[in-house]
PDB file of C-alpha atoms and ligand atoms in Angstrom:
ATOM      1  CA  MET A   1       0.058   0.140  -0.085  1.00  0.00           C
ATOM      2  CA  ASP A   2       1.205   3.504  -1.006  1.00  0.00           C
ATOM      3  CA  GLN A   3       2.296   5.843   1.850  1.00  0.00           C
ATOM      4  CA  LEU A   4       0.873   9.211   2.083  1.00  0.00           C
ATOM      5  CA  TRP A   5       3.942  10.849   0.444  1.00  0.00           C
ATOM      6  CA  ASP A   6       3.490   8.669  -2.748  1.00  0.00           C
ATOM      7  CA  VAL A   7      -0.243   9.434  -2.850  1.00  0.00           C
ATOM      8  CA  LEU A   8       0.414  13.255  -2.539  1.00  0.00           C
ATOM      9  CA  LYS A   9       3.006  13.157  -5.455  1.00  0.00           C
ATOM     10  CA  ALA A  10       0.820  11.152  -7.506  1.00  0.00           C
ATOM     11  CA  ALA A  11      -1.883  13.657  -7.040  1.00  0.00           C
ATOM     12  CA  GLU A  12       0.511  16.531  -8.023  1.00  0.00           C
ATOM     13  CA  THR A  13       1.343  14.750 -11.106  1.00  0.00           C
ATOM     14  CA  LYS A  14      -2.316  14.171 -11.870  1.00  0.00           C
ATOM     15  CA  GLY A  15      -3.342  17.891 -10.995  1.00  0.00           C
ATOM     16  CA  VAL A  16      -5.792  16.729  -8.407  1.00  0.00           C
ATOM     17  CA  ALA A  17      -6.067  17.396  -4.540  1.00  0.00           C
ATOM     18  CA  VAL A  18      -6.357  15.129  -1.755  1.00  0.00           C
ATOM     19  CA  GLY A  19      -9.467  15.744   0.380  1.00  0.00           C
ATOM     20  CA  HIS A  20      -8.904  16.137   3.941  1.00  0.00           C
ATOM     21  CA  PHE A  21     -11.848  15.879   6.257  1.00  0.00           C
ATOM     22  CA  ASN A  22     -12.092  16.356   9.997  1.00  0.00           C
ATOM     23  CA  ILE A  23     -13.900  13.966  12.099  1.00  0.00           C
ATOM     24  CA  SER A  24     -14.951  13.745  15.897  1.00  0.00           C
ATOM     25  CA  ASP A  25     -17.214  10.664  15.878  1.00  0.00           C
ATOM     26  CA  TRP A  26     -17.740   7.333  14.130  1.00  0.00           C
ATOM     27  CA  VAL A  27     -20.416   8.602  11.974  1.00  0.00           C
ATOM     28  CA  LEU A  28     -18.241  11.157  10.457  1.00  0.00           C
ATOM     29  CA  LEU A  29     -15.410   8.697   9.867  1.00  0.00           C
ATOM     30  CA  LYS A  30     -17.905   6.329   8.322  1.00  0.00           C
ATOM     31  CA  ALA A  31     -19.300   8.943   6.054  1.00  0.00           C
ATOM     32  CA  VAL A  32     -15.854  10.086   4.973  1.00  0.00           C
ATOM     33  CA  PHE A  33     -14.660   6.382   4.340  1.00  0.00           C
ATOM     34  CA  GLU A  34     -17.908   5.488   2.447  1.00  0.00           C
ATOM     35  CA  SER A  35     -17.628   8.422   0.082  1.00  0.00           C
ATOM     36  CA  ALA A  36     -14.125   8.091  -0.907  1.00  0.00           C
ATOM     37  CA  ASN A  37     -14.518   4.204  -1.312  1.00  0.00           C
ATOM     38  CA  GLU A  38     -17.650   4.889  -3.525  1.00  0.00           C
ATOM     39  CA  LEU A  39     -15.534   7.346  -5.772  1.00  0.00           C
ATOM     40  CA  ASN A  40     -12.477   5.296  -5.258  1.00  0.00           C
ATOM     41  CA  VAL A  41     -10.208   8.159  -4.434  1.00  0.00           C
ATOM     42  CA  PRO A  42      -7.636   8.349  -1.568  1.00  0.00           C
ATOM     43  CA  VAL A  43      -8.760  10.466   1.382  1.00  0.00           C
ATOM     44  CA  ILE A  44      -7.164  12.082   4.634  1.00  0.00           C
ATOM     45  CA  VAL A  45      -9.005  12.151   7.838  1.00  0.00           C
ATOM     46  CA  GLY A  46      -8.193  14.854  10.207  1.00  0.00           C
ATOM     47  CA  ALA A  47      -8.315  14.961  14.071  1.00  0.00           C
ATOM     48  CA  SER A  48      -7.341  18.161  15.811  1.00  0.00           C
ATOM     49  CA  GLU A  49      -6.382  18.301  19.296  1.00  0.00           C
ATOM     50  CA  GLY A  50      -9.870  18.858  20.524  1.00  0.00           C
ATOM     51  CA  GLU A  51     -11.185  16.135  18.218  1.00  0.00           C
ATOM     52  CA  ARG A  52      -8.327  13.686  19.376  1.00  0.00           C
ATOM     53  CA  THR A  53      -9.151  14.464  23.127  1.00  0.00           C
ATOM     54  CA  PHE A  54     -12.891  13.520  22.620  1.00  0.00           C
ATOM     55  CA  LEU A  55     -12.154  10.485  20.167  1.00  0.00           C
ATOM     56  CA  GLY A  56      -8.789   9.031  21.873  1.00  0.00           C
ATOM     57  CA  VAL A  57      -5.739   9.177  20.202  1.00  0.00           C
ATOM     58  CA  ALA A  58      -4.934   5.587  20.234  1.00  0.00           C
ATOM     59  CA  GLN A  59      -8.819   4.751  19.241  1.00  0.00           C
ATOM     60  CA  ILE A  60      -8.941   6.973  16.344  1.00  0.00           C
ATOM     61  CA  ALA A  61      -5.728   5.498  15.026  1.00  0.00           C
ATOM     62  CA  ALA A  62      -7.081   2.012  15.495  1.00  0.00           C
ATOM     63  CA  LEU A  63     -10.339   2.785  13.579  1.00  0.00           C
ATOM     64  CA  VAL A  64      -8.580   4.238  10.534  1.00  0.00           C
ATOM     65  CA  LYS A  65      -6.002   1.436  10.458  1.00  0.00           C
ATOM     66  CA  SER A  66      -8.832  -1.194  10.692  1.00  0.00           C
ATOM     67  CA  LEU A  67     -10.664   0.477   7.610  1.00  0.00           C
ATOM     68  CA  ARG A  68      -7.235   0.851   5.617  1.00  0.00           C
ATOM     69  CA  GLU A  69      -6.419  -2.902   6.154  1.00  0.00           C
ATOM     70  CA  GLU A  70      -9.825  -4.457   6.000  1.00  0.00           C
ATOM     71  CA  HIS A  71     -10.419  -2.686   2.665  1.00  0.00           C
ATOM     72  CA  SER A  72      -6.880  -2.194   1.404  1.00  0.00           C
ATOM     73  CA  PHE A  73      -7.822   1.233   0.881  1.00  0.00           C
ATOM     74  CA  PRO A  74      -5.817   4.583   1.048  1.00  0.00           C
ATOM     75  CA  ILE A  75      -7.500   6.247   3.899  1.00  0.00           C
ATOM     76  CA  PHE A  76      -4.697   8.408   5.964  1.00  0.00           C
ATOM     77  CA  LEU A  77      -4.781   9.941   9.391  1.00  0.00           C
ATOM     78  CA  ASN A  78      -3.596  13.301  10.182  1.00  0.00           C
ATOM     79  CA  ALA A  79      -3.051  15.075  13.464  1.00  0.00           C
ATOM     80  CA  ASP A  80      -4.446  18.347  12.421  1.00  0.00           C
ATOM     81  CA  HIS A  81      -3.469  21.739  14.121  1.00  0.00           C
ATOM     82  CA  THR A  82      -1.069  20.257  16.572  1.00  0.00           C
ATOM     83  CA  HIS A  83       0.161  23.032  18.719  1.00  0.00           C
ATOM     84  CA  SER A  84       2.713  21.346  21.034  1.00  0.00           C
ATOM     85  CA  LEU A  85       5.765  19.002  20.368  1.00  0.00           C
ATOM     86  CA  ASP A  86       4.228  16.559  23.284  1.00  0.00           C
ATOM     87  CA  SER A  87       1.009  16.263  21.458  1.00  0.00           C
ATOM     88  CA  ALA A  88       2.843  15.740  18.205  1.00  0.00           C
ATOM     89  CA  ILE A  89       5.006  12.821  19.659  1.00  0.00           C
ATOM     90  CA  THR A  90       1.858  11.113  20.907  1.00  0.00           C
ATOM     91  CA  ALA A  91       0.335  11.298  17.666  1.00  0.00           C
ATOM     92  CA  THR A  92       3.424  10.062  15.815  1.00  0.00           C
ATOM     93  CA  LYS A  93       3.874   7.074  18.183  1.00  0.00           C
ATOM     94  CA  ALA A  94       0.200   6.229  17.767  1.00  0.00           C
ATOM     95  CA  GLY A  95       0.726   5.765  14.187  1.00  0.00           C
ATOM     96  CA  PHE A  96      -0.628   8.835  12.451  1.00  0.00           C
ATOM     97  CA  ASP A  97       0.508   9.445   8.867  1.00  0.00           C
ATOM     98  CA  SER A  98       1.121  13.054   9.275  1.00  0.00           C
ATOM     99  CA  ILE A  99       1.237  16.034  11.702  1.00  0.00           C
ATOM    100  CA  VAL A 100       0.163  19.611  11.122  1.00  0.00           C
ATOM    101  CA  PHE A 101       2.638  21.163  13.593  1.00  0.00           C
ATOM    102  CA  ASP A 102       0.918  24.693  13.867  1.00  0.00           C
ATOM    103  CA  LEU A 103       2.914  27.377  15.471  1.00  0.00           C
ATOM    104  CA  SER A 104       1.692  30.156  13.404  1.00  0.00           C
ATOM    105  CA  ALA A 105       0.516  32.222  16.225  1.00  0.00           C
ATOM    106  CA  LEU A 106       4.109  32.582  17.106  1.00  0.00           C
ATOM    107  CA  PRO A 107       6.725  35.239  15.682  1.00  0.00           C
ATOM    108  CA  PHE A 108       7.789  33.993  12.301  1.00  0.00           C
ATOM    109  CA  GLU A 109      11.420  33.441  13.410  1.00  0.00           C
ATOM    110  CA  GLU A 110      10.220  31.461  16.486  1.00  0.00           C
ATOM    111  CA  ASN A 111       7.833  29.338  14.489  1.00  0.00           C
ATOM    112  CA  ILE A 112      10.733  28.576  12.136  1.00  0.00           C
ATOM    113  CA  LYS A 113      12.958  27.522  15.053  1.00  0.00           C
ATOM    114  CA  GLN A 114      10.530  25.196  16.936  1.00  0.00           C
ATOM    115  CA  THR A 115       8.981  23.789  13.711  1.00  0.00           C
ATOM    116  CA  LYS A 116      12.602  22.684  12.527  1.00  0.00           C
ATOM    117  CA  GLN A 117      12.971  21.024  15.926  1.00  0.00           C
ATOM    118  CA  ALA A 118       9.830  19.354  15.684  1.00  0.00           C
ATOM    119  CA  VAL A 119      10.432  17.901  12.012  1.00  0.00           C
ATOM    120  CA  GLU A 120      13.851  16.479  13.471  1.00  0.00           C
ATOM    121  CA  SER A 121      12.292  15.010  16.494  1.00  0.00           C
ATOM    122  CA  LEU A 122       9.088  13.704  14.788  1.00  0.00           C
ATOM    123  CA  LYS A 123      11.281  11.996  12.094  1.00  0.00           C
ATOM    124  CA  SER A 124      13.736  10.292  14.492  1.00  0.00           C
ATOM    125  CA  ILE A 125      10.592   8.535  15.626  1.00  0.00           C
ATOM    126  CA  ASN A 126       8.940   7.742  12.384  1.00  0.00           C
ATOM    127  CA  PRO A 127      11.098   8.761   9.328  1.00  0.00           C
ATOM    128  CA  ALA A 128       8.100   8.233   7.059  1.00  0.00           C
ATOM    129  CA  ILE A 129       5.856  10.671   8.984  1.00  0.00           C
ATOM    130  CA  LEU A 130       5.101  14.008   6.993  1.00  0.00           C
ATOM    131  CA  VAL A 131       4.937  17.236   8.685  1.00  0.00           C
ATOM    132  CA  GLU A 132       3.279  20.193   7.644  1.00  0.00           C
ATOM    133  CA  GLY A 133       4.177  23.725   8.753  1.00  0.00           C
ATOM    134  CA  GLU A 134       1.833  26.729   9.016  1.00  0.00           C
ATOM    135  CA  ILE A 135       2.599  30.393   8.295  1.00  0.00           C
ATOM    136  CA  GLY A 136       0.346  33.388   8.520  1.00  0.00           C
ATOM    137  CA  ASP A 137      -3.064  33.967  10.342  1.00  0.00           C
ATOM    138  CA  ILE A 138      -6.107  31.983   8.929  1.00  0.00           C
ATOM    139  CA  GLY A 139      -7.938  32.214  12.083  1.00  0.00           C
ATOM    140  CA  THR A 140      -9.066  29.461  14.480  1.00  0.00           C
ATOM    141  CA  GLY A 141     -12.226  27.506  15.019  1.00  0.00           C
ATOM    142  CA  SER A 142     -14.447  25.536  12.521  1.00  0.00           C
ATOM    143  CA  GLU A 143     -17.503  26.921  13.564  1.00  0.00           C
ATOM    144  CA  ILE A 144     -20.200  29.418  12.437  1.00  0.00           C
ATOM    145  CA  HIS A 145     -18.627  32.918  12.963  1.00  0.00           C
ATOM    146  CA  ALA A 146     -20.557  36.088  13.406  1.00  0.00           C
ATOM    147  CA  SER A 147     -18.015  38.210  11.257  1.00  0.00           C
ATOM    148  CA  VAL A 148     -14.644  37.799   9.412  1.00  0.00           C
ATOM    149  CA  PRO A 149     -11.727  40.237   9.738  1.00  0.00           C
ATOM    150  CA  ASP A 150     -10.173  41.324   6.383  1.00  0.00           C
ATOM    151  CA  ARG A 151      -7.307  39.076   6.153  1.00  0.00           C
ATOM    152  CA  SER A 152      -6.273  40.258   2.575  1.00  0.00           C
ATOM    153  CA  LYS A 153      -3.394  42.298   4.090  1.00  0.00           C
ATOM    154  CA  ASP A 154      -1.861  39.173   5.919  1.00  0.00           C
ATOM    155  CA  LEU A 155      -1.215  36.831   3.089  1.00  0.00           C
ATOM    156  CA  THR A 156       1.831  34.399   3.157  1.00  0.00           C
ATOM    157  CA  THR A 157       4.455  35.965   0.867  1.00  0.00           C
ATOM    158  CA  PRO A 158       6.384  33.890  -1.320  1.00  0.00           C
ATOM    159  CA  GLN A 159       9.661  34.884   0.207  1.00  0.00           C
ATOM    160  CA  GLU A 160       8.472  33.635   3.625  1.00  0.00           C
ATOM    161  CA  ALA A 161       7.182  30.349   2.195  1.00  0.00           C
ATOM    162  CA  ARG A 162      10.600  29.627   0.616  1.00  0.00           C
ATOM    163  CA  GLN A 163      12.645  30.629   4.014  1.00  0.00           C
ATOM    164  CA  PHE A 164      10.137  28.587   5.830  1.00  0.00           C
ATOM    165  CA  VAL A 165      10.289  25.508   4.086  1.00  0.00           C
ATOM    166  CA  GLU A 166      14.065  25.562   3.411  1.00  0.00           C
ATOM    167  CA  SER A 167      14.525  26.251   7.068  1.00  0.00           C
ATOM    168  CA  THR A 168      12.563  23.776   8.638  1.00  0.00           C
ATOM    169  CA  ARG A 169      12.535  21.004   6.166  1.00  0.00           C
ATOM    170  CA  VAL A 170       8.889  20.525   6.394  1.00  0.00           C
ATOM    171  CA  ASP A 171       7.340  18.169   3.891  1.00  0.00           C
ATOM    172  CA  ILE A 172       4.074  20.187   3.255  1.00  0.00           C
ATOM    173  CA  LEU A 173       3.385  24.123   3.779  1.00  0.00           C
ATOM    174  CA  ALA A 174       0.090  25.682   4.854  1.00  0.00           C
ATOM    175  CA  PRO A 175       0.117  29.228   3.610  1.00  0.00           C
ATOM    176  CA  ALA A 176      -2.533  32.056   4.081  1.00  0.00           C
ATOM    177  CA  VAL A 177      -3.846  33.054   0.770  1.00  0.00           C
ATOM    178  CA  GLY A 178      -7.341  34.476   1.393  1.00  0.00           C
ATOM    179  CA  ASN A 179      -8.620  31.292   3.307  1.00  0.00           C
ATOM    180  CA  MET A 180      -9.982  31.228   6.892  1.00  0.00           C
ATOM    181  CA  HIS A 181     -11.432  28.828   9.305  1.00  0.00           C
ATOM    182  CA  GLY A 182     -14.988  28.403   9.708  1.00  0.00           C
ATOM    183  CA  MET A 183     -17.997  29.689   7.969  1.00  0.00           C
ATOM    184  CA  LEU A 184     -20.247  32.652   8.274  1.00  0.00           C
ATOM    185  CA  GLN A 185     -24.003  32.322   8.687  1.00  0.00           C
ATOM    186  CA  THR A 186     -24.311  33.643   5.092  1.00  0.00           C
ATOM    187  CA  MET A 187     -21.995  30.991   3.722  1.00  0.00           C
ATOM    188  CA  VAL A 188     -24.173  28.093   5.454  1.00  0.00           C
ATOM    189  CA  GLN A 189     -27.043  29.709   3.404  1.00  0.00           C
ATOM    190  CA  GLY A 190     -25.072  29.944   0.088  1.00  0.00           C
ATOM    191  CA  ASP A 191     -25.402  33.589  -0.028  1.00  0.00           C
ATOM    192  CA  ALA A 192     -21.539  34.254   0.445  1.00  0.00           C
ATOM    193  CA  ARG A 193     -18.499  32.230  -0.410  1.00  0.00           C
ATOM    194  CA  LYS A 194     -14.619  32.448   0.484  1.00  0.00           C
ATOM    195  CA  ARG A 195     -12.449  33.785  -2.027  1.00  0.00           C
ATOM    196  CA  LEU A 196      -8.798  32.943  -2.616  1.00  0.00           C
ATOM    197  CA  ASP A 197      -5.754  34.766  -4.112  1.00  0.00           C
ATOM    198  CA  ILE A 198      -4.982  32.461  -7.014  1.00  0.00           C
ATOM    199  CA  ASP A 199      -1.857  34.358  -8.142  1.00  0.00           C
ATOM    200  CA  ARG A 200      -0.445  34.326  -4.739  1.00  0.00           C
ATOM    201  CA  ILE A 201      -0.851  30.691  -4.614  1.00  0.00           C
ATOM    202  CA  HIS A 202       1.069  30.335  -7.877  1.00  0.00           C
ATOM    203  CA  GLU A 203       3.737  32.798  -6.463  1.00  0.00           C
ATOM    204  CA  ILE A 204       4.062  30.685  -3.404  1.00  0.00           C
ATOM    205  CA  LYS A 205       4.277  27.482  -5.222  1.00  0.00           C
ATOM    206  CA  SER A 206       7.029  28.538  -7.512  1.00  0.00           C
ATOM    207  CA  ALA A 207       8.953  30.037  -4.690  1.00  0.00           C
ATOM    208  CA  SER A 208       8.680  27.064  -2.174  1.00  0.00           C
ATOM    209  CA  ARG A 209       8.418  24.149  -4.550  1.00  0.00           C
ATOM    210  CA  SER A 210       6.671  22.494  -1.725  1.00  0.00           C
ATOM    211  CA  LEU A 211       3.508  20.420  -1.304  1.00  0.00           C
ATOM    212  CA  LEU A 212       0.727  22.920  -0.292  1.00  0.00           C
ATOM    213  CA  THR A 213      -2.339  22.457   2.060  1.00  0.00           C
ATOM    214  CA  LEU A 214      -5.131  24.767   1.895  1.00  0.00           C
ATOM    215  CA  HIS A 215      -6.828  24.960   5.086  1.00  0.00           C
ATOM    216  CA  GLY A 216     -10.344  26.480   5.816  1.00  0.00           C
ATOM    217  CA  GLY A 217     -11.987  25.028   2.690  1.00  0.00           C
ATOM    218  CA  SER A 218     -15.496  25.279   3.793  1.00  0.00           C
ATOM    219  CA  GLY A 219     -17.741  27.654   1.990  1.00  0.00           C
ATOM    220  CA  THR A 220     -14.974  28.322  -0.625  1.00  0.00           C
ATOM    221  CA  GLU A 221     -16.115  29.186  -4.068  1.00  0.00           C
ATOM    222  CA  ASP A 222     -15.878  26.145  -6.119  1.00  0.00           C
ATOM    223  CA  ASN A 223     -14.068  27.602  -9.108  1.00  0.00           C
ATOM    224  CA  ASP A 224     -11.726  29.194  -6.640  1.00  0.00           C
ATOM    225  CA  LEU A 225     -10.834  25.780  -5.489  1.00  0.00           C
ATOM    226  CA  ARG A 226     -10.421  24.428  -9.120  1.00  0.00           C
ATOM    227  CA  LYS A 227      -8.058  27.295  -9.808  1.00  0.00           C
ATOM    228  CA  ALA A 228      -6.265  26.843  -6.465  1.00  0.00           C
ATOM    229  CA  ILE A 229      -5.543  23.131  -7.395  1.00  0.00           C
ATOM    230  CA  THR A 230      -4.154  24.081 -10.728  1.00  0.00           C
ATOM    231  CA  ALA A 231      -1.971  26.669  -9.141  1.00  0.00           C
ATOM    232  CA  GLY A 232      -0.227  24.068  -6.681  1.00  0.00           C
ATOM    233  CA  ILE A 233      -2.685  23.178  -3.828  1.00  0.00           C
ATOM    234  CA  ASN A 234      -2.205  19.541  -2.897  1.00  0.00           C
ATOM    235  CA  ILE A 235      -4.536  18.990   0.139  1.00  0.00           C
ATOM    236  CA  ILE A 236      -7.921  20.753   0.971  1.00  0.00           C
ATOM    237  CA  HIS A 237      -9.054  20.612   4.423  1.00  0.00           C
ATOM    238  CA  ILE A 238     -13.000  20.732   5.096  1.00  0.00           C
ATOM    239  CA  ASN A 239     -14.413  20.775   8.539  1.00  0.00           C
ATOM    240  CA  THR A 240     -17.335  23.282   9.248  1.00  0.00           C
ATOM    241  CA  GLU A 241     -19.495  22.024   6.357  1.00  0.00           C
ATOM    242  CA  LEU A 242     -19.377  18.305   7.475  1.00  0.00           C
ATOM    243  CA  ARG A 243     -20.146  19.731  11.091  1.00  0.00           C
ATOM    244  CA  VAL A 244     -23.221  21.717   9.536  1.00  0.00           C
ATOM    245  CA  ALA A 245     -24.419  18.654   7.614  1.00  0.00           C
ATOM    246  CA  TRP A 246     -24.011  16.349  10.874  1.00  0.00           C
ATOM    247  CA  ARG A 247     -26.207  18.733  12.909  1.00  0.00           C
ATOM    248  CA  GLN A 248     -28.753  19.094  10.155  1.00  0.00           C
ATOM    249  CA  GLY A 249     -28.880  15.458   9.589  1.00  0.00           C
ATOM    250  CA  LEU A 250     -29.317  14.793  13.368  1.00  0.00           C
ATOM    251  CA  GLU A 251     -32.173  17.515  13.778  1.00  0.00           C
ATOM    252  CA  ALA A 252     -34.071  16.141  10.561  1.00  0.00           C
ATOM    253  CA  ALA A 253     -33.826  12.628  11.996  1.00  0.00           C
ATOM    254  CA  LEU A 254     -35.033  13.525  15.392  1.00  0.00           C
ATOM    255  CA  GLY A 255     -37.940  15.605  13.834  1.00  0.00           C
ATOM    256  CA  GLN A 256     -38.916  12.726  11.709  1.00  0.00           C
ATOM    257  CA  LYS A 257     -38.917  10.205  14.595  1.00  0.00           C
ATOM    258  CA  PRO A 258     -39.525  12.161  17.485  1.00  0.00           C
ATOM    259  CA  HIS A 259     -39.816   9.013  20.051  1.00  0.00           C
ATOM    260  CA  GLU A 260     -36.941   7.017  18.657  1.00  0.00           C
ATOM    261  CA  VAL A 261     -34.196   6.076  20.881  1.00  0.00           C
ATOM    262  CA  VAL A 262     -32.162   3.647  19.036  1.00  0.00           C
ATOM    263  CA  PRO A 263     -29.101   5.216  17.981  1.00  0.00           C
ATOM    264  CA  TYR A 264     -28.564   2.973  14.710  1.00  0.00           C
ATOM    265  CA  LYS A 265     -32.174   4.106  13.554  1.00  0.00           C
ATOM    266  CA  LEU A 266     -31.332   7.615  13.759  1.00  0.00           C
ATOM    267  CA  LEU A 267     -27.730   8.033  12.957  1.00  0.00           C
ATOM    268  CA  PRO A 268     -28.062   6.745   9.412  1.00  0.00           C
ATOM    269  CA  ALA A 269     -29.575   9.886   8.418  1.00  0.00           C
ATOM    270  CA  VAL A 270     -26.652  11.960   9.865  1.00  0.00           C
ATOM    271  CA  GLU A 271     -24.054   9.565   7.958  1.00  0.00           C
ATOM    272  CA  GLU A 272     -26.165  10.293   4.658  1.00  0.00           C
ATOM    273  CA  SER A 273     -26.079  14.019   5.192  1.00  0.00           C
ATOM    274  CA  VAL A 274     -22.464  14.258   5.931  1.00  0.00           C
ATOM    275  CA  LYS A 275     -21.738  11.958   2.889  1.00  0.00           C
ATOM    276  CA  GLN A 276     -23.383  14.149   0.545  1.00  0.00           C
ATOM    277  CA  VAL A 277     -21.117  16.946   1.385  1.00  0.00           C
ATOM    278  CA  VAL A 278     -17.946  14.784   1.129  1.00  0.00           C
ATOM    279  CA  LEU A 279     -19.116  13.245  -1.984  1.00  0.00           C
ATOM    280  CA  ALA A 280     -19.617  16.758  -3.747  1.00  0.00           C
ATOM    281  CA  ARG A 281     -16.156  17.958  -2.322  1.00  0.00           C
ATOM    282  CA  LEU A 282     -14.170  14.802  -3.424  1.00  0.00           C
ATOM    283  CA  ARG A 283     -15.815  14.981  -6.768  1.00  0.00           C
ATOM    284  CA  LEU A 284     -14.519  18.566  -7.362  1.00  0.00           C
ATOM    285  CA  PHE A 285     -10.949  17.920  -5.745  1.00  0.00           C
ATOM    286  CA  ASN A 286     -10.559  14.980  -8.081  1.00  0.00           C
ATOM    287  CA  GLN A 287     -11.639  16.548 -11.358  1.00  0.00           C
ATOM    288  CA  GLN A 288      -8.344  16.706 -13.388  1.00  0.00           C
ATOM    289  CA  GLN A 289      -6.857  20.118 -13.546  1.00  0.00           C
ATOM    290  CA  ARG A 290      -4.424  21.302 -16.029  1.00  0.00           C
ATOM    291  CA  ARG A 291      -1.207  22.261 -14.100  1.00  0.00           C
ATOM    292  CA  SER A 292       0.237  25.359 -15.539  1.00  0.00           C
ATOM    293  CA  GLN A 293       3.979  24.427 -14.409  1.00  0.00           C
TER     294      GLN A 293
HETATM  295  O1  G3H B   1      -7.952  21.935   9.531  1.00  0.00           O
HETATM  296  C1  G3H B   1      -9.330  22.141   9.368  1.00  0.00           C
HETATM  297  C2  G3H B   1      -9.776  22.890   8.401  1.00  0.00           C
HETATM  298  O2  G3H B   1      -8.679  24.017   7.701  1.00  0.00           O
HETATM  299  C3  G3H B   1     -11.022  23.308   8.135  1.00  0.00           C
HETATM  300  O3  G3H B   1     -11.463  24.345   7.893  1.00  0.00           O
HETATM  301  O4  G3H B   1     -13.724  24.422   8.968  1.00  0.00           O
HETATM  302  O5  G3H B   1     -13.151  26.133   7.291  1.00  0.00           O
HETATM  303  O6  G3H B   1     -13.455  23.821   6.572  1.00  0.00           O
HETATM  304  P1  G3H B   1     -13.032  24.675   7.697  1.00  0.00           P
HETATM  305 ZN1   ZN B   2      -7.021  23.843   9.310  1.00  0.00          ZN
END
């Protein structure tokens, strides 16, 4: 079975992106796996520190491993937004395929220094683990926000991207290119969409020559996502859209069966609701895009 690095390189060559979906329960994991299996495309499951605390680090690793082995299927596990080396080491030892080591809130030089140390330390535990570093501000929280600050002035520069990748030796870079975590209510309704700076993605790709992740994918204009893949994005993270679908599916199931108490009679509707989102996003990410480089 290919390792995550091989899958990402193959995606880069094909001009597609690998979908990354956050999960915090078995219903979400099942929906992500079933969707990817149906479309026969590789997929990454992400669990942030909060999601890992709820699920259990060893337990989520065992669940994903069991799906991968039983179905011989390329499903990978990422320790998303990991803010401490201790927590990154725990996930590495548990068998995660990649770590997003996120010190983007620190000053740039300090981020470089600590990320470099983390890359060395995590690869000494598992040389095959992929480490992603993050620079720039894309906000926090895959939730519904009341408003968004204007982030257009805080985009990652190509120079920063190159310096960060060369100094830290990260395998993957997560830049700020107009993206942000979470959604506005208007985005949930479909009245507003996030927009990306495609030229900036092109420039960052050329300067860094690195694999790139787009965080904060929920609510982004479909055509911007297509163009972002063409410009060099290799992984796209989606979380809030799944959480919204999870809640809507649950509310609908409870509304239709107000007296039902059997979880396995209620939860398939939640799984189906989440699946529709994952299927749509995976179809988009896996449409072949023409790379301009
Ligand atoms: O790491 C998780 C993601 O970047 C998700 O962002 O909630 O805006 O989809 P999102
Ligand atoms: Zn993120």
